[in-house]
């Protein structure tokens, strides 16, 4: 009876994981395979093409816009990943000190932007930052001495897109940090207070070490998401002005859907895929080393 029972369990396990495996193969594995395969051909967006070897990659490394896109993508990552994480942590530490309906209401206010579609987010901020009627323009004028069309200024465009992204996505980080803060036993803080530890010392010796796993998770998620930036750029600046916000996914979009060059677009997509893998692995190793120290 035992072999039969073991076979039944094996069959049950296979049936349970089969839907996931099928979805994974269809939705992720096959498209990734096609992306790599197309990058070695001159195929259009839809249809087959002839084998061209490394020609698309040679062309990509000779394309000035490719290097501009890589730089802008990494610049955007630098403007968003760490600031978004730190701001989320700070807000969570303030909210967690509140109680009852006040805490729930403040948390809803911070999380609400996260559930908005990107089109709504961009419309809101295009109105807020409008050069003539934007409610934020008096502040910009007070700092710079003049009103600025921020999405048409090469110096301001990318930082403003980063600001909008932080405002839009920070609620999710706040939620993760609040969950982690609630899991820290209050006994630790009470014992530290009895020993005369200041709040800064409590944060440094208790809160920060216990929050580090969640902080590493937030940083990794933010890194991967921001490397794939496209929607906000496309809707707010279209890559301008003067390609100052042109990012890798926008280059993929232009070559694939604008110029019908699926092979070259796949090569750029492979480059983005490799960039995400390399940066993610490096960050993971750094975070792992930091966690052990």
Short mmCIF file of C-alpha atoms in Angstrom, two decimals:
data_model
loop_
_atom_site.label_atom_id
_atom_site.label_comp_id
_atom_site.label_asym_id
_atom_site.label_seq_id
_atom_site.Cartn_x
_atom_site.Cartn_y
_atom_site.Cartn_z
CA UNK A 1 0.00 0.00 0.00
CA UNK A 2 2.86 2.35 0.67
CA UNK A 3 4.14 2.56 -2.95
CA UNK A 4 0.60 3.28 -4.14
CA UNK A 5 0.15 5.97 -1.51
CA UNK A 6 3.49 7.52 -2.50
CA UNK A 7 2.47 7.50 -6.17
CA UNK A 8 -0.81 9.20 -5.33
CA UNK A 9 1.02 11.95 -3.45
CA UNK A 10 3.44 12.42 -6.34
CA UNK A 11 0.55 12.67 -8.82
CA UNK A 12 -1.25 15.14 -6.57
CA UNK A 13 1.89 17.28 -6.31
CA UNK A 14 2.34 17.26 -10.09
CA UNK A 15 -1.28 18.27 -10.66
CA UNK A 16 -0.93 21.13 -8.14
CA UNK A 17 2.24 22.59 -9.63
CA UNK A 18 1.31 21.96 -13.27
CA UNK A 19 -0.75 25.19 -13.71
CA UNK A 20 2.11 27.31 -12.37
CA UNK A 21 4.72 25.52 -14.51
CA UNK A 22 2.53 25.89 -17.59
CA UNK A 23 1.96 29.60 -16.97
CA UNK A 24 5.67 30.11 -16.30
CA UNK A 25 6.65 28.41 -19.55
CA UNK A 26 4.06 30.27 -21.64
CA UNK A 27 4.28 33.72 -20.05
CA UNK A 28 7.98 33.94 -19.15
CA UNK A 29 10.27 31.19 -20.43
CA UNK A 30 9.05 31.11 -24.05
CA UNK A 31 9.05 34.93 -24.50
CA UNK A 32 12.58 35.10 -23.06
CA UNK A 33 13.72 32.38 -25.46
CA UNK A 34 12.12 34.22 -28.40
CA UNK A 35 13.74 37.48 -27.31
CA UNK A 36 17.21 35.90 -27.34
CA UNK A 37 16.52 34.09 -30.62
CA UNK A 38 15.17 37.21 -32.38
CA UNK A 39 18.16 39.26 -31.28
CA UNK A 40 20.31 37.26 -33.73
CA UNK A 41 17.99 37.88 -36.69
CA UNK A 42 16.69 40.80 -38.76
CA UNK A 43 13.08 39.85 -37.97
CA UNK A 44 10.31 42.45 -37.91
CA UNK A 45 8.11 42.77 -34.82
CA UNK A 46 5.78 40.04 -36.13
CA UNK A 47 7.18 37.33 -38.33
CA UNK A 48 10.42 35.48 -38.94
CA UNK A 49 13.71 36.93 -40.10
CA UNK A 50 17.08 35.86 -41.45
CA UNK A 51 20.01 34.98 -39.22
CA UNK A 52 22.45 37.90 -38.91
CA UNK A 53 24.57 36.70 -35.99
CA UNK A 54 25.95 39.47 -33.82
CA UNK A 55 25.11 42.25 -36.26
CA UNK A 56 22.36 43.69 -34.02
CA UNK A 57 24.70 43.78 -31.03
CA UNK A 58 27.47 45.44 -33.05
CA UNK A 59 24.97 48.02 -34.24
CA UNK A 60 23.71 48.54 -30.70
CA UNK A 61 27.19 49.25 -29.31
CA UNK A 62 27.74 51.73 -32.14
CA UNK A 63 24.43 53.49 -31.46
CA UNK A 64 24.93 56.69 -29.47
CA UNK A 65 21.31 56.68 -28.29
CA UNK A 66 21.89 53.30 -26.64
CA UNK A 67 24.58 54.75 -24.36
CA UNK A 68 22.37 57.77 -23.64
CA UNK A 69 19.55 55.41 -22.68
CA UNK A 70 21.78 53.36 -20.37
CA UNK A 71 23.05 56.51 -18.66
CA UNK A 72 19.54 57.94 -18.22
CA UNK A 73 18.23 54.63 -16.87
CA UNK A 74 21.00 54.41 -14.28
CA UNK A 75 20.55 58.11 -13.45
CA UNK A 76 16.87 57.51 -12.78
CA UNK A 77 17.73 54.51 -10.60
CA UNK A 78 20.09 56.69 -8.58
CA UNK A 79 17.40 59.32 -8.11
CA UNK A 80 14.72 56.90 -6.93
CA UNK A 81 15.86 53.63 -5.34
CA UNK A 82 17.65 54.79 -2.17
CA UNK A 83 15.58 57.97 -1.61
CA UNK A 84 12.33 56.03 -2.07
CA UNK A 85 13.46 53.44 0.47
CA UNK A 86 14.62 55.98 3.06
CA UNK A 87 11.49 58.11 2.70
CA UNK A 88 9.32 55.02 3.08
CA UNK A 89 11.20 54.03 6.23
CA UNK A 90 10.88 57.51 7.72
CA UNK A 91 7.15 57.73 7.03
CA UNK A 92 6.57 54.23 8.41
CA UNK A 93 8.40 55.07 11.64
CA UNK A 94 6.17 58.12 12.11
CA UNK A 95 2.92 56.31 11.27
CA UNK A 96 3.67 53.34 13.53
CA UNK A 97 3.72 55.69 16.55
CA UNK A 98 0.07 56.63 15.92
CA UNK A 99 -2.92 54.63 17.11
CA UNK A 100 -6.41 53.66 16.04
CA UNK A 101 -8.31 55.49 13.32
CA UNK A 102 -5.69 58.22 13.05
CA UNK A 103 -3.05 55.67 12.07
CA UNK A 104 -5.41 53.96 9.61
CA UNK A 105 -6.40 57.27 8.02
CA UNK A 106 -2.81 58.47 7.57
CA UNK A 107 -1.79 55.09 6.17
CA UNK A 108 -4.63 55.23 3.63
CA UNK A 109 -3.52 58.71 2.54
CA UNK A 110 0.02 57.52 1.87
CA UNK A 111 -1.03 54.26 0.20
CA UNK A 112 -3.75 55.76 -2.00
CA UNK A 113 -1.40 57.03 -4.77
CA UNK A 114 -0.03 53.51 -5.22
CA UNK A 115 -3.37 52.17 -6.44
CA UNK A 116 -3.82 54.95 -9.02
CA UNK A 117 -3.18 54.14 -12.71
CA UNK A 118 -0.07 55.75 -14.15
CA UNK A 119 -2.21 57.84 -16.53
CA UNK A 120 -4.02 59.44 -13.59
CA UNK A 121 -0.73 60.04 -11.76
CA UNK A 122 0.81 61.80 -14.74
CA UNK A 123 -2.29 63.95 -15.28
CA UNK A 124 -2.23 65.04 -11.64
CA UNK A 125 1.41 66.02 -11.72
CA UNK A 126 1.26 67.70 -15.11
CA UNK A 127 -1.42 69.92 -13.59
CA UNK A 128 0.53 70.47 -10.35
CA UNK A 129 3.71 71.40 -12.25
CA UNK A 130 2.10 73.30 -15.13
CA UNK A 131 4.18 76.38 -15.90
CA UNK A 132 1.25 78.81 -15.91
CA UNK A 133 -1.34 77.37 -13.54
CA UNK A 134 0.50 74.71 -11.52
CA UNK A 135 0.12 74.96 -7.76
CA UNK A 136 3.79 74.02 -7.33
CA UNK A 137 5.08 76.81 -9.56
CA UNK A 138 5.12 79.50 -6.80
CA UNK A 139 7.51 77.26 -4.83
CA UNK A 140 9.71 76.71 -7.89
CA UNK A 141 9.65 80.44 -8.59
CA UNK A 142 10.63 81.20 -4.99
CA UNK A 143 13.67 78.90 -5.31
CA UNK A 144 14.80 79.69 -8.87
CA UNK A 145 13.41 83.19 -9.39
CA UNK A 146 11.26 82.16 -12.35
CA UNK A 147 8.60 79.71 -13.44
CA UNK A 148 9.94 76.62 -15.20
CA UNK A 149 8.32 74.17 -17.55
CA UNK A 150 9.96 71.30 -15.73
CA UNK A 151 9.17 68.55 -18.23
CA UNK A 152 10.68 70.60 -21.06
CA UNK A 153 13.86 71.53 -19.24
CA UNK A 154 16.78 69.04 -19.57
CA UNK A 155 18.00 69.85 -16.06
CA UNK A 156 14.62 69.43 -14.35
CA UNK A 157 12.87 66.73 -16.40
CA UNK A 158 14.42 63.56 -14.97
CA UNK A 159 14.41 64.70 -11.31
CA UNK A 160 10.73 65.64 -11.65
CA UNK A 161 9.88 62.24 -13.14
CA UNK A 162 11.77 60.68 -10.21
CA UNK A 163 9.79 62.83 -7.75
CA UNK A 164 6.50 61.72 -9.31
CA UNK A 165 7.62 58.08 -9.18
CA UNK A 166 8.55 58.31 -5.50
CA UNK A 167 5.20 59.92 -4.67
CA UNK A 168 3.39 57.24 -6.65
CA UNK A 169 5.16 54.10 -5.41
CA UNK A 170 6.22 55.01 -1.87
CA UNK A 171 3.01 53.73 -0.26
CA UNK A 172 3.98 50.13 -0.94
CA UNK A 173 7.34 50.63 0.80
CA UNK A 174 5.61 52.26 3.76
CA UNK A 175 3.31 49.24 4.10
CA UNK A 176 6.24 46.80 4.09
CA UNK A 177 8.16 48.80 6.68
CA UNK A 178 5.13 49.17 8.96
CA UNK A 179 4.62 45.39 8.89
CA UNK A 180 8.28 44.88 9.81
CA UNK A 181 8.18 47.48 12.59
CA UNK A 182 5.12 45.85 14.15
CA UNK A 183 6.99 42.55 14.34
CA UNK A 184 9.74 44.00 16.53
CA UNK A 185 8.99 43.07 20.18
CA UNK A 186 8.40 46.12 22.37
CA UNK A 187 10.32 44.39 25.15
CA UNK A 188 13.56 45.25 23.37
CA UNK A 189 12.79 48.97 23.49
CA UNK A 190 11.66 48.82 27.11
CA UNK A 191 14.86 47.07 28.15
CA UNK A 192 16.95 49.56 26.20
CA UNK A 193 15.12 52.49 27.83
CA UNK A 194 15.81 51.06 31.28
CA UNK A 195 19.50 50.88 30.35
CA UNK A 196 19.41 54.57 29.39
CA UNK A 197 19.57 54.19 25.61
CA UNK A 198 18.50 57.22 23.58
CA UNK A 199 16.05 56.94 20.70
CA UNK A 200 18.89 57.18 18.20
CA UNK A 201 20.74 54.38 19.98
CA UNK A 202 17.57 52.28 20.01
CA UNK A 203 17.17 52.82 16.29
CA UNK A 204 20.80 52.01 15.57
CA UNK A 205 21.06 48.94 17.80
CA UNK A 206 17.53 47.51 17.62
CA UNK A 207 15.35 48.89 14.83
CA UNK A 208 17.86 49.08 11.98
CA UNK A 209 19.39 45.58 12.39
CA UNK A 210 15.95 43.96 12.70
CA UNK A 211 14.64 45.93 9.72
CA UNK A 212 17.58 45.08 7.50
CA UNK A 213 16.00 42.02 5.79
CA UNK A 214 12.94 44.07 4.81
CA UNK A 215 15.14 47.00 3.79
CA UNK A 216 17.13 44.69 1.51
CA UNK A 217 13.89 43.39 0.00
CA UNK A 218 12.59 46.91 -0.64
CA UNK A 219 15.88 47.99 -2.21
CA UNK A 220 15.92 44.96 -4.51
CA UNK A 221 12.31 45.40 -5.60
CA UNK A 222 12.85 49.11 -6.21
CA UNK A 223 16.00 48.47 -8.22
CA UNK A 224 14.33 46.00 -10.57
CA UNK A 225 11.21 48.16 -10.98
CA UNK A 226 13.09 51.39 -11.67
CA UNK A 227 15.43 49.77 -14.19
CA UNK A 228 12.27 48.99 -16.17
CA UNK A 229 11.04 52.60 -16.14
CA UNK A 230 8.88 53.43 -19.15
CA UNK A 231 5.30 54.54 -18.43
CA UNK A 232 6.02 57.83 -16.65
CA UNK A 233 8.70 58.79 -19.17
CA UNK A 234 6.47 58.00 -22.14
CA UNK A 235 3.51 59.96 -20.78
CA UNK A 236 5.37 62.96 -19.32
CA UNK A 237 8.39 63.68 -21.50
CA UNK A 238 8.41 61.17 -24.40
CA UNK A 239 12.15 60.88 -23.80
CA UNK A 240 12.84 64.60 -24.18
CA UNK A 241 13.88 67.26 -23.99
CA UNK A 242 16.92 66.51 -26.16
CA UNK A 243 16.86 62.83 -25.10
CA UNK A 244 17.58 63.83 -21.49
CA UNK A 245 15.00 61.30 -20.23
CA UNK A 246 15.36 58.67 -22.95
CA UNK A 247 15.58 55.25 -21.26
CA UNK A 248 16.28 51.70 -22.43
CA UNK A 249 12.68 50.49 -22.57
CA UNK A 250 11.77 53.51 -24.65
CA UNK A 251 14.50 52.57 -27.11
CA UNK A 252 13.06 49.04 -27.24
CA UNK A 253 9.58 50.49 -27.84
CA UNK A 254 10.77 52.80 -30.62
CA UNK A 255 12.70 50.13 -32.50
CA UNK A 256 9.99 47.48 -32.14
CA UNK A 257 6.74 49.41 -32.56
CA UNK A 258 7.94 52.56 -34.30
CA UNK A 259 10.44 51.11 -36.78
CA UNK A 260 9.27 47.47 -36.90
CA UNK A 261 12.80 46.22 -36.20
CA UNK A 262 12.05 43.34 -33.88
CA UNK A 263 15.53 41.84 -34.10
CA UNK A 264 17.34 45.01 -33.05
CA UNK A 265 14.73 45.77 -30.38
CA UNK A 266 15.28 42.26 -28.98
CA UNK A 267 19.02 42.91 -28.79
CA UNK A 268 18.40 46.07 -26.76
CA UNK A 269 15.95 44.13 -24.57
CA UNK A 270 18.63 41.46 -23.98
CA UNK A 271 21.04 44.22 -22.95
CA UNK A 272 18.46 45.51 -20.45
CA UNK A 273 17.87 41.98 -19.16
CA UNK A 274 21.60 41.46 -18.62
CA UNK A 275 21.91 44.87 -16.96
CA UNK A 276 19.11 44.03 -14.53
CA UNK A 277 20.71 40.67 -13.69
CA UNK A 278 24.19 42.16 -13.15
CA UNK A 279 23.02 45.10 -11.05
CA UNK A 280 20.65 42.91 -9.02
CA UNK A 281 23.38 40.35 -8.27
CA UNK A 282 25.84 43.09 -7.29
CA UNK A 283 23.28 44.71 -5.04
CA UNK A 284 22.39 41.37 -3.48
CA UNK A 285 26.03 40.65 -2.68
CA UNK A 286 26.50 44.13 -1.18
CA UNK A 287 23.36 43.79 0.92
CA UNK A 288 24.36 40.30 1.99
CA UNK A 289 27.79 41.55 3.07
CA UNK A 290 26.18 44.48 4.90
CA UNK A 291 23.79 42.15 6.70
CA UNK A 292 26.66 40.00 8.00
CA UNK A 293 28.69 42.96 9.23
#
